[in-house]
Short mmCIF file of C-alpha atoms in Angstrom, two decimals:
data_model
loop_
_atom_site.label_atom_id
_atom_site.label_comp_id
_atom_site.label_asym_id
_atom_site.label_seq_id
_atom_site.Cartn_x
_atom_site.Cartn_y
_atom_site.Cartn_z
CA MET A 1 0.00 0.00 0.00
CA GLN A 2 2.84 2.35 0.78
CA ASP A 3 4.46 1.77 -2.62
CA GLU A 4 1.13 2.44 -4.36
CA GLU A 5 0.83 5.78 -2.55
CA GLU A 6 4.33 6.77 -3.62
CA GLU A 7 3.66 5.77 -7.23
CA ALA A 8 0.49 7.86 -7.26
CA GLU A 9 2.37 10.81 -5.79
CA ALA A 10 5.05 10.51 -8.47
CA ARG A 11 2.46 10.36 -11.24
CA SER A 12 0.60 13.43 -9.97
CA CYS A 13 3.80 15.44 -9.71
CA PRO A 14 5.93 15.62 -12.90
CA GLY A 15 9.58 15.13 -12.07
CA ALA A 16 8.81 13.96 -8.55
CA ALA A 17 9.76 10.30 -9.01
CA ALA A 18 13.50 10.91 -8.69
CA ALA A 19 12.98 13.20 -5.71
CA CYS A 20 10.65 10.78 -3.99
CA SER A 21 13.24 8.05 -4.45
CA LEU A 22 15.34 9.99 -1.95
CA HIS A 23 12.94 8.64 0.62
CA HIS A 24 14.55 5.24 0.19
CA ALA A 25 17.98 6.81 0.74
CA GLY A 26 16.85 8.33 4.01
CA VAL A 27 16.38 11.89 2.68
CA SER A 28 12.98 13.58 2.88
CA THR A 29 11.93 15.65 -0.13
CA CYS A 30 8.24 15.07 -0.93
CA GLY A 31 5.74 16.46 1.56
CA PRO A 32 3.66 13.29 2.06
CA LEU A 33 6.81 11.26 2.70
CA ARG A 34 8.42 13.56 5.24
CA ARG A 35 6.69 11.94 8.18
CA ARG A 36 7.95 8.48 7.24
CA ALA A 37 11.53 9.33 6.34
CA ALA A 38 14.46 9.20 8.70
CA PRO A 39 16.68 11.91 7.21
CA THR A 40 20.38 11.35 6.86
CA LEU A 41 20.95 15.04 6.16
CA GLN A 42 20.11 17.14 9.16
CA SER A 43 19.46 20.46 7.44
CA ARG A 44 16.02 21.47 6.25
CA ALA A 45 17.98 23.61 3.82
CA VAL A 46 18.21 20.74 1.36
CA THR A 47 14.85 19.05 1.98
CA LEU A 48 12.62 20.27 -0.76
CA SER A 49 9.33 19.08 -2.19
CA ALA A 50 9.55 18.71 -5.93
CA CYS A 51 5.77 18.38 -5.82
CA ARG A 52 5.53 21.79 -4.20
CA LEU A 53 7.66 23.36 -6.91
CA LYS A 54 5.41 21.95 -9.62
CA ARG A 55 2.13 22.53 -7.83
CA ALA A 56 1.50 25.96 -9.30
CA ASP A 57 1.57 24.47 -12.80
CA GLY A 58 -1.51 22.37 -12.30
CA ARG A 59 -3.13 22.51 -8.88
CA HIS A 60 -4.14 26.12 -8.32
CA THR A 61 -4.65 29.37 -10.16
CA GLY A 62 -1.99 32.02 -9.62
CA SER A 63 -2.70 35.64 -8.83
CA THR A 64 -2.82 38.21 -11.59
CA GLU A 65 -0.15 40.72 -10.67
CA VAL A 66 -0.36 43.10 -13.65
CA ASP A 67 -3.61 44.80 -14.57
CA GLY A 68 -4.94 44.22 -18.04
CA ASP A 69 -5.40 47.92 -18.76
CA ASP A 70 -1.87 49.11 -18.07
CA ASP A 71 -1.46 52.01 -20.50
CA ASP A 72 2.32 51.81 -20.46
CA ASP A 73 2.41 48.21 -21.61
CA GLY A 74 -0.28 48.58 -24.24
CA GLY A 75 -2.68 46.29 -22.40
CA GLU A 76 -0.99 43.51 -20.47
CA GLU A 77 -2.69 40.15 -20.84
CA GLU A 78 -3.77 38.34 -17.72
CA GLU A 79 -1.03 36.14 -16.31
CA GLU A 80 -1.29 32.46 -17.13
CA GLU A 81 -2.57 30.09 -14.48
CA GLY A 82 0.05 28.99 -12.01
CA ASP A 83 2.50 31.74 -12.88
CA PHE A 84 2.46 33.18 -9.39
CA MET A 85 2.74 31.83 -5.86
CA GLU A 86 -0.19 32.13 -3.52
CA ASP A 87 0.36 33.55 -0.04
CA SER A 88 0.16 30.09 1.54
CA GLU A 89 2.81 28.73 -0.82
CA VAL A 90 5.16 31.65 -0.14
CA GLU A 91 4.71 31.15 3.59
CA GLU A 92 5.31 27.40 3.32
CA LEU A 93 8.48 27.95 1.30
CA PHE A 94 9.66 30.68 3.69
CA GLN A 95 9.15 28.55 6.79
CA GLN A 96 10.61 25.40 5.25
CA GLN A 97 13.73 26.99 3.82
CA ALA A 98 15.34 28.49 6.92
CA PRO A 99 18.97 27.28 7.07
CA GLU A 100 19.76 24.89 9.87
CA GLY A 101 20.80 26.36 13.19
CA ILE A 102 19.70 29.88 12.33
CA ALA A 103 15.90 29.88 12.54
CA GLY A 104 14.15 29.60 15.87
CA GLY A 105 15.70 28.77 19.20
CA GLN A 106 18.24 30.76 21.17
CA HIS A 107 21.95 31.29 20.76
CA ARG A 108 24.70 32.29 23.16
CA VAL A 109 27.21 33.79 20.77
CA PHE A 110 30.97 34.26 20.83
CA VAL A 111 31.89 37.08 18.41
CA VAL A 112 35.21 37.00 16.56
CA GLN A 113 36.39 40.15 14.77
CA PRO A 114 39.43 39.73 12.50
CA ASP A 115 41.74 42.76 12.53
CA VAL A 116 43.41 42.80 9.10
CA LYS A 117 46.78 44.49 9.41
CA TRP A 118 47.46 45.24 5.75
CA GLY A 119 46.49 44.36 2.20
CA SER A 120 43.37 44.86 0.09
CA ARG A 121 41.05 43.67 2.89
CA LYS A 122 42.25 46.20 5.45
CA GLN A 123 39.53 48.70 6.40
CA HIS A 124 40.76 52.29 6.20
CA LEU A 125 37.64 54.26 7.23
CA THR A 126 36.92 52.29 10.37
CA THR A 127 38.63 50.25 13.09
CA ALA A 128 38.36 46.67 14.25
CA GLU A 129 36.83 47.90 17.51
CA LEU A 130 34.05 49.80 15.70
CA MET A 131 33.41 46.81 13.45
CA MET A 132 33.15 44.64 16.56
CA ALA A 133 30.63 47.08 18.04
CA GLU A 134 28.47 46.75 14.93
CA ALA A 135 28.76 42.95 15.03
CA VAL A 136 27.58 42.95 18.65
CA GLY A 137 24.73 45.27 17.63
CA LEU A 138 23.68 42.81 14.92
CA VAL A 139 23.51 39.96 17.42
CA ASN A 140 21.65 42.05 19.99
CA THR A 141 19.02 42.91 17.36
CA LEU A 142 17.81 39.32 17.67
CA ASP A 143 15.60 38.81 20.70
CA SER A 144 16.70 35.25 21.42
CA TRP A 145 20.42 35.74 20.82
CA ARG A 146 22.97 37.28 23.14
CA VAL A 147 26.71 37.84 23.16
CA VAL A 148 28.54 35.95 25.92
CA ASP A 149 32.10 36.87 24.89
CA LYS A 150 34.02 38.55 22.09
CA ILE A 151 37.54 38.98 20.80
CA VAL A 152 39.40 41.14 18.27
CA LEU A 153 42.17 39.06 16.78
CA SER A 154 44.83 40.28 14.37
CA THR A 155 45.52 38.50 11.11
CA LYS A 156 47.87 38.87 8.17
CA THR A 157 46.19 36.09 6.17
CA PRO A 158 42.42 36.83 5.96
CA GLU A 159 42.21 34.97 2.63
CA LYS A 160 43.38 31.68 4.14
CA LYS A 161 41.02 28.86 5.07
CA ARG A 162 41.38 29.49 8.81
CA ILE A 163 41.68 33.29 8.40
CA PHE A 164 44.17 33.46 11.27
CA GLY A 165 47.73 32.21 11.58
CA LYS A 166 48.40 28.88 13.30
CA GLY A 167 49.23 30.38 16.72
CA ASN A 168 46.29 32.79 16.85
CA PHE A 169 43.88 30.13 15.60
CA GLN A 170 45.00 27.72 18.29
CA ALA A 171 44.65 30.40 20.99
CA LEU A 172 41.18 31.29 19.68
CA THR A 173 40.11 27.65 19.68
CA GLU A 174 41.22 27.20 23.28
CA LYS A 175 39.39 30.36 24.38
CA ILE A 176 36.16 29.28 22.70
CA ARG A 177 36.35 25.83 24.25
CA ARG A 178 36.98 27.32 27.70
CA THR A 179 33.98 29.66 27.50
CA ALA A 180 31.00 27.90 29.04
CA GLY A 181 27.59 27.82 27.37
CA ILE A 182 28.55 28.90 23.85
CA THR A 183 26.14 27.60 21.21
CA ALA A 184 27.44 29.59 18.21
CA VAL A 185 30.41 31.60 16.96
CA PHE A 186 29.90 34.68 14.77
CA VAL A 187 32.99 35.38 12.64
CA ASN A 188 32.42 38.93 11.42
CA VAL A 189 33.46 38.56 7.77
CA GLU A 190 31.29 38.92 4.66
CA ARG A 191 31.18 35.24 3.72
CA LEU A 192 32.89 32.11 4.95
CA SER A 193 33.64 29.47 2.34
CA PRO A 194 31.99 26.08 2.90
CA LEU A 195 35.45 24.67 3.62
CA SER A 196 36.20 27.33 6.27
CA GLU A 197 32.80 26.90 7.86
CA ARG A 198 33.24 23.13 8.14
CA GLU A 199 36.78 23.51 9.49
CA PHE A 200 35.66 25.97 12.18
CA GLU A 201 32.68 23.88 13.25
CA GLU A 202 34.84 20.77 13.56
CA ALA A 203 37.43 22.70 15.61
CA TRP A 204 34.97 24.51 17.89
CA GLY A 205 32.08 22.04 18.11
CA VAL A 206 29.32 24.66 17.62
CA LYS A 207 27.48 26.35 14.76
CA VAL A 208 29.49 29.04 12.96
CA PHE A 209 27.88 32.08 11.30
CA ASP A 210 29.26 34.81 9.07
CA ARG A 211 27.90 38.32 8.48
CA TYR A 212 25.77 37.20 5.56
CA SER A 213 23.94 34.52 7.55
CA VAL A 214 23.38 36.74 10.62
CA VAL A 215 21.99 39.65 8.56
CA LEU A 216 19.76 37.26 6.65
CA HIS A 217 18.37 35.96 9.93
CA ILE A 218 17.61 39.54 11.01
CA PHE A 219 15.86 40.03 7.65
CA ARG A 220 13.93 36.82 8.21
CA CYS A 221 12.72 38.00 11.63
CA ASN A 222 11.54 41.33 10.17
CA ALA A 223 9.92 40.02 6.97
CA ARG A 224 6.21 40.79 6.78
CA THR A 225 5.17 40.92 3.13
CA LYS A 226 5.20 38.33 0.37
CA GLU A 227 7.88 40.23 -1.54
CA ALA A 228 10.23 40.47 1.45
CA LYS A 229 9.84 36.76 2.18
CA LEU A 230 10.56 35.83 -1.43
CA GLN A 231 13.60 38.11 -1.55
CA ILE A 232 14.97 36.58 1.64
CA SER A 233 14.27 33.07 0.34
CA LEU A 234 16.27 33.91 -2.79
CA ALA A 235 19.14 35.40 -0.77
CA GLU A 236 19.28 32.21 1.33
CA ILE A 237 19.96 29.98 -1.68
CA PRO A 238 23.79 30.52 -1.52
CA LEU A 239 23.69 29.56 2.18
CA LEU A 240 21.74 26.42 1.37
CA ARG A 241 24.26 25.46 -1.30
CA SER A 242 27.09 25.91 1.21
CA ARG A 243 25.28 23.72 3.73
CA LEU A 244 24.70 21.12 1.01
CA LYS A 245 28.40 21.00 0.12
CA ASN A 246 29.33 20.52 3.75
CA GLU A 247 26.74 17.82 4.34
CA MET A 248 27.72 15.95 1.19
CA ALA A 249 31.40 16.19 2.16
CA ASN A 250 30.51 14.62 5.51
CA MET A 251 28.59 11.85 3.77
CA ASP A 252 31.53 11.21 1.42
CA GLN A 253 33.76 10.77 4.45
CA GLN A 254 31.27 8.16 5.68
CA GLY A 255 31.25 6.47 2.27
CA GLY A 256 27.66 7.31 1.34
CA GLY A 257 27.63 10.62 -0.52
CA SER A 258 28.19 9.63 -4.12
CA ARG A 259 25.84 6.67 -4.63
CA TYR A 260 23.17 6.86 -7.28
CA ILE A 261 19.57 7.26 -6.20
CA GLY A 262 16.90 4.72 -7.10
CA GLY A 263 18.42 3.94 -10.49
CA SER A 264 17.75 7.50 -11.68
CA GLY A 265 21.31 8.06 -12.88
CA GLU A 266 21.67 11.01 -10.46
CA THR A 267 23.76 11.09 -7.34
CA LEU A 268 22.25 12.41 -4.13
CA LEU A 269 24.25 15.63 -4.55
CA GLU A 270 23.00 16.09 -8.12
CA VAL A 271 19.37 15.61 -7.10
CA GLN A 272 19.65 18.09 -4.25
CA GLN A 273 21.41 20.62 -6.47
CA ARG A 274 18.69 20.25 -9.09
CA LEU A 275 15.95 20.74 -6.50
CA LEU A 276 17.67 23.87 -5.21
CA LYS A 277 17.95 25.19 -8.76
CA GLU A 278 14.24 24.53 -9.37
CA ARG A 279 13.41 26.34 -6.14
CA GLU A 280 15.56 29.30 -7.16
CA MET A 281 13.88 29.52 -10.59
CA LYS A 282 10.43 29.42 -8.97
CA ILE A 283 11.32 32.25 -6.58
CA ARG A 284 12.87 34.36 -9.36
CA SER A 285 9.75 33.89 -11.48
CA ALA A 286 7.50 35.03 -8.63
CA LEU A 287 9.73 38.05 -7.96
CA GLU A 288 9.59 38.99 -11.62
CA LYS A 289 5.78 39.14 -11.38
CA LEU A 290 6.13 41.43 -8.38
CA ARG A 291 8.62 43.54 -10.32
CA LYS A 292 5.97 44.03 -13.02
CA LYS A 293 3.44 45.03 -10.39
CA ARG A 294 5.93 47.51 -8.92
CA HIS A 295 6.48 48.93 -12.42
CA LEU A 296 2.72 49.40 -12.76
CA LEU A 297 2.51 51.20 -9.41
CA ARG A 298 5.37 53.49 -10.46
CA SER A 299 3.56 54.23 -13.72
CA GLN A 300 0.41 55.13 -11.81
CA ARG A 301 2.37 57.46 -9.53
CA LYS A 302 3.98 59.10 -12.56
CA ARG A 303 0.57 59.62 -14.18
CA SER A 304 -0.64 61.32 -11.01
CA GLU A 305 2.34 63.70 -11.40
CA PHE A 306 3.26 63.43 -7.74
CA PRO A 307 7.04 63.87 -7.44
CA ILE A 308 8.79 60.91 -5.83
CA VAL A 309 11.45 61.46 -3.14
CA SER A 310 13.41 58.36 -2.08
CA VAL A 311 14.77 58.57 1.46
CA LEU A 312 17.81 56.33 1.89
CA GLY A 313 20.74 55.77 4.21
CA TYR A 314 22.64 53.35 6.41
CA THR A 315 20.46 51.09 8.52
CA ASN A 316 19.02 52.71 11.66
CA CYS A 317 19.94 56.25 10.54
CA GLY A 318 16.40 57.52 11.19
CA LYS A 319 14.76 57.39 7.74
CA THR A 320 11.34 56.25 8.96
CA THR A 321 11.34 58.77 11.81
CA LEU A 322 12.13 61.55 9.32
CA ILE A 323 9.35 60.51 6.92
CA LYS A 324 6.88 60.37 9.79
CA ALA A 325 7.89 63.89 10.81
CA LEU A 326 7.61 65.19 7.24
CA THR A 327 4.24 63.61 6.51
CA GLY A 328 2.51 63.34 9.88
CA ASP A 329 1.68 59.72 9.03
CA VAL A 330 0.63 58.27 12.40
CA GLY A 331 0.66 54.77 10.92
CA LEU A 332 4.45 54.84 10.76
CA GLN A 333 6.01 53.29 13.84
CA PRO A 334 9.81 53.77 13.73
CA ARG A 335 11.87 51.25 15.70
CA ASN A 336 15.37 51.73 17.05
CA GLN A 337 16.48 48.56 15.34
CA LEU A 338 18.71 47.46 12.48
CA PHE A 339 16.76 46.63 9.31
CA ALA A 340 13.37 47.50 10.78
CA THR A 341 12.28 48.43 7.23
CA LEU A 342 12.53 45.69 4.59
CA ASP A 343 9.68 46.73 2.32
CA VAL A 344 9.32 49.89 0.30
CA THR A 345 6.50 52.04 1.65
CA VAL A 346 5.19 55.28 0.16
CA HIS A 347 3.85 58.22 2.19
CA ALA A 348 2.36 61.50 0.95
CA GLY A 349 3.51 64.83 2.35
CA GLN A 350 3.18 68.50 1.48
CA LEU A 351 5.89 71.01 0.68
CA PRO A 352 5.71 74.74 1.58
CA SER A 353 3.88 75.50 -1.70
CA ARG A 354 1.28 72.85 -0.78
CA MET A 355 2.66 70.64 -3.55
CA THR A 356 2.14 66.98 -2.70
CA VAL A 357 5.18 64.69 -2.90
CA LEU A 358 5.53 60.97 -2.23
CA TYR A 359 8.28 59.98 0.21
CA VAL A 360 9.59 56.44 -0.38
CA ASP A 361 11.01 54.64 2.66
CA THR A 362 13.75 52.25 1.52
CA ILE A 363 15.64 49.34 3.05
CA GLY A 364 18.70 50.39 5.05
CA PHE A 365 22.20 49.79 3.73
CA LEU A 366 25.01 47.98 5.53
CA SER A 367 28.73 47.57 4.91
CA GLN A 368 30.38 44.30 3.90
CA LEU A 369 27.37 42.60 2.38
CA PRO A 370 27.88 40.24 -0.56
CA HIS A 371 26.42 41.25 -3.90
CA GLN A 372 24.00 38.28 -3.79
CA LEU A 373 22.08 39.97 -0.98
CA ILE A 374 21.81 43.25 -2.85
CA ASP A 375 20.80 41.36 -6.01
CA SER A 376 17.97 39.64 -4.12
CA PHE A 377 16.53 43.02 -3.16
CA SER A 378 17.16 44.58 -6.57
CA ALA A 379 13.44 44.94 -7.33
CA THR A 380 12.98 46.90 -4.12
CA LEU A 381 16.07 49.04 -4.63
CA GLU A 382 15.05 49.69 -8.22
CA ASP A 383 12.54 52.24 -6.90
CA ILE A 384 15.49 54.50 -6.11
CA LYS A 385 16.38 54.75 -9.81
CA HIS A 386 12.90 55.99 -10.69
CA SER A 387 12.79 58.81 -8.15
CA ASP A 388 12.74 62.52 -8.88
CA LEU A 389 15.00 63.24 -5.90
CA LEU A 390 17.15 61.36 -3.36
CA VAL A 391 17.53 62.33 0.29
CA HIS A 392 20.52 60.69 1.99
CA VAL A 393 20.00 60.56 5.76
CA ARG A 394 23.07 60.16 7.96
CA ASP A 395 23.22 59.42 11.68
CA ILE A 396 25.71 62.16 12.43
CA SER A 397 26.03 60.99 16.05
CA HIS A 398 27.41 57.58 15.02
CA PRO A 399 31.18 57.15 15.39
CA GLU A 400 31.31 55.52 11.93
CA THR A 401 29.22 58.14 10.12
CA VAL A 402 31.97 58.83 7.54
CA ASN A 403 32.41 55.12 6.80
CA GLN A 404 28.64 54.67 6.61
CA LYS A 405 28.38 57.47 4.05
CA ALA A 406 31.10 55.84 1.95
CA ASN A 407 29.22 52.53 2.04
CA VAL A 408 25.94 54.13 0.98
CA LEU A 409 27.59 55.93 -1.92
CA ASN A 410 29.30 52.70 -2.96
CA VAL A 411 25.98 50.82 -3.03
CA LEU A 412 24.42 53.61 -5.11
CA LYS A 413 27.33 53.36 -7.52
CA ASN A 414 26.88 49.59 -7.82
CA LEU A 415 23.16 50.08 -8.44
CA GLU A 416 24.08 52.39 -11.34
CA ILE A 417 21.92 55.25 -10.09
CA PRO A 418 21.64 57.96 -12.79
CA ASP A 419 24.00 60.93 -12.45
CA ARG A 420 21.07 63.35 -12.42
CA LEU A 421 19.96 61.80 -9.11
CA THR A 422 23.35 61.49 -7.40
CA SER A 423 24.35 65.03 -8.38
CA SER A 424 21.17 66.55 -6.91
CA MET A 425 21.01 64.31 -3.83
CA ILE A 426 20.29 66.16 -0.59
CA GLU A 427 22.45 65.11 2.37
CA VAL A 428 20.78 65.33 5.77
CA HIS A 429 22.66 65.16 9.07
CA ASN A 430 20.17 63.56 11.44
CA LYS A 431 20.28 63.07 15.22
CA THR A 432 22.04 66.39 15.87
CA ASP A 433 20.24 66.37 19.24
CA LEU A 434 22.68 63.65 20.29
CA VAL A 435 25.78 65.72 19.44
CA ASP A 436 27.02 68.43 21.79
CA ASN A 437 27.65 71.75 20.04
CA TYR A 438 27.13 70.24 16.60
CA GLN A 439 29.04 71.99 13.83
CA SER A 440 28.89 70.61 10.29
CA ALA A 441 32.13 70.25 8.36
CA GLU A 442 30.05 69.91 5.18
CA PRO A 443 28.37 73.23 4.31
CA ASP A 444 25.85 71.71 1.88
CA ALA A 445 24.48 69.24 4.43
CA LEU A 446 21.27 70.08 6.29
CA PRO A 447 21.38 69.56 10.08
CA ILE A 448 18.13 68.20 11.54
CA SER A 449 16.68 66.23 14.39
CA ALA A 450 13.82 64.14 13.02
CA LEU A 451 12.88 63.01 16.52
CA GLU A 452 12.60 66.59 17.82
CA GLU A 453 11.40 67.90 14.41
CA ARG A 454 14.15 70.51 14.18
CA GLY A 455 15.35 71.80 10.82
CA LEU A 456 12.44 70.29 8.88
CA ASP A 457 11.11 73.58 7.44
CA GLU A 458 14.44 74.27 5.75
CA LEU A 459 14.58 70.68 4.50
CA ARG A 460 11.08 70.94 3.00
CA GLN A 461 12.08 74.14 1.19
CA VAL A 462 15.24 72.61 -0.24
CA VAL A 463 13.28 69.54 -1.35
CA GLU A 464 10.76 71.80 -3.08
CA ASP A 465 13.46 73.80 -4.87
CA GLU A 466 15.15 70.62 -6.12
CA ILE A 467 11.83 69.06 -7.17
CA VAL A 468 10.84 72.11 -9.20
CA ASN A 469 14.26 72.05 -10.83
CA SER A 470 14.39 68.29 -11.54
CA THR A 471 10.82 67.75 -12.73
CA GLY A 472 10.55 70.82 -14.95
CA LYS A 473 7.44 72.05 -13.18
CA HIS A 474 6.31 75.59 -14.02
CA ILE A 475 5.78 78.41 -11.53
CA LEU A 476 3.06 80.54 -13.14
CA ASP A 477 0.66 83.38 -12.39
CA LEU A 478 -2.64 82.45 -14.03
CA ARG A 479 -5.65 84.77 -14.35
CA VAL A 480 -8.82 82.77 -13.71
CA ASN A 481 -12.53 83.53 -14.00
CA LEU A 482 -14.13 82.84 -10.62
CA SER A 483 -17.45 81.96 -12.25
CA THR A 484 -15.84 78.87 -13.83
CA PRO A 485 -14.34 75.73 -12.23
CA GLN A 486 -10.80 76.97 -13.02
CA LEU A 487 -9.78 77.72 -9.45
CA SER A 488 -11.10 74.43 -8.00
CA TRP A 489 -9.43 72.54 -10.87
CA LEU A 490 -6.08 74.18 -10.07
CA TYR A 491 -6.41 73.31 -6.40
CA LYS A 492 -6.96 69.69 -7.40
CA GLU A 493 -4.34 69.35 -10.15
CA ALA A 494 -1.58 71.80 -9.13
CA ALA A 495 0.04 73.37 -6.08
CA VAL A 496 -1.73 76.67 -5.48
CA GLN A 497 0.59 79.06 -3.64
CA ASP A 498 -1.32 82.32 -3.63
CA VAL A 499 -4.67 83.77 -4.80
CA GLN A 500 -5.20 87.50 -5.38
CA VAL A 501 -8.93 88.17 -5.92
CA ASN A 502 -10.23 91.11 -8.01
CA ALA A 503 -13.81 91.48 -6.80
CA ASP A 504 -14.66 94.14 -9.40
CA ASP A 505 -14.52 91.80 -12.39
CA GLY A 506 -14.89 88.42 -10.62
CA SER A 507 -11.39 87.24 -11.46
CA ALA A 508 -8.26 86.25 -9.57
CA VAL A 509 -4.55 85.91 -10.20
CA VAL A 510 -3.42 82.48 -8.99
CA LYS A 511 0.21 81.60 -8.40
CA VAL A 512 0.70 77.88 -9.02
CA ILE A 513 3.37 75.21 -9.42
CA ILE A 514 2.11 72.95 -12.18
CA GLY A 515 3.51 70.10 -14.24
CA THR A 516 3.78 70.26 -18.02
CA ALA A 517 1.04 67.68 -18.66
CA ALA A 518 -1.36 69.29 -16.19
CA TYR A 519 -0.72 72.71 -17.69
CA GLY A 520 -1.52 71.28 -21.13
CA ARG A 521 -4.84 69.95 -19.81
CA TYR A 522 -5.58 73.30 -18.17
CA ARG A 523 -5.04 75.18 -21.44
CA LYS A 524 -7.21 72.73 -23.33
CA LEU A 525 -10.04 73.05 -20.82
CA PHE A 526 -10.01 76.73 -19.97
CA VAL A 527 -7.88 78.97 -22.17
CA GLY A 528 -10.05 81.05 -24.52
CA ARG A 529 -13.14 80.87 -22.35
#
């Protein structure tokens, strides 16, 4: 009876037969078989349901993410069935995929900060002590993790497998083993190779994390929307591949990693790699649908002629607090936390001329993150490219504010932000309330305190001046007939700055800031009446 069930499962799920055969090798991949299997591989990272990957092709109807009447695309056809993941499928994938040892539970962490003495990997705008402080801050962001000890250790060979020289590595190993209660070690480097990770875990006897895996876990804890969960799932694929290599290496050492599975002609490693690749393609396809939806939303914002101001900066610099202060949006709840914002949100605010602008709250930047993580959030960061103006917020009270600025500018460069945006970008020095006798060394920067709402009037004026300049809006004095709908139309479609009424002839002179398209509509409707 059991074999009949498995045959039926394989028939109902194209390509599942080879994956389900893993059940006989002690590896769980198909959902219905998970309860019966006794996995040889410990990580959920490489247990994947081939049935689940194929399900959208035949078992449910996907969501339509692009409207059929999109003017920009000439009428987008409705998406084919199964082209998009439902919420339940995204959630199932998100919960299933968490790399082993990182999701759930608690960790008592020993933090190791390499201090590179020279060479291309030496940091020149910061110090090992400041980098350690940020590493501790990353760990403390997680409610169930805490730092029990830490060490800054010098190295001349950061590119080597063990990072440190023989003597320092041995001293580090002894210190870790002597420290009671450690469940994990955080080596504060961008990425550890699978070989380094395995070597460290064998030497220290606990889980080992790098900067990439810790930041991804923080992202995972803060993910709320479908898009954020998909982006994190995509960014976790390199971690899962590293775990797979380590697990297969362990199996090879035990003499069981290279055997063929169920006569399929594929080794266990090849099957798992294929399943990971299928998962990655599925996630990328779903993200592409969301990218199209984001393009549609941008098109709608452009048609409304509301200027778009992207607010960006290093993580926890105060972007959300600033947007809340500029817009009065009570729904915004800023948190004093790294990566509190993972999803792009848009909030309307008014400038001194009563012109409405849309402030876009973006994901915070961080130094020393691999390009794969930035690539995973490319659809989100793409909003920056389509802005009318950028506002770069800096936490001027932070000891690494200069290094943070350099990192933000480097990310913008890698994103290939247009020169028109980088050249007009407004730099804001936030949190001046935390600096005694603050004096800016950069005359073009605007000092503010978003929390205390100081300096915001000047910022609004500068934003308005730049918006008028960048969008080509017209500042005009228009004579209107008060017996017609002209004045009410201008209030609705433009930014009315002043109205001078002439009661004798029932007219008024209206000073407005108006876009080119709106002015064209105004002339067509009212000029000559």
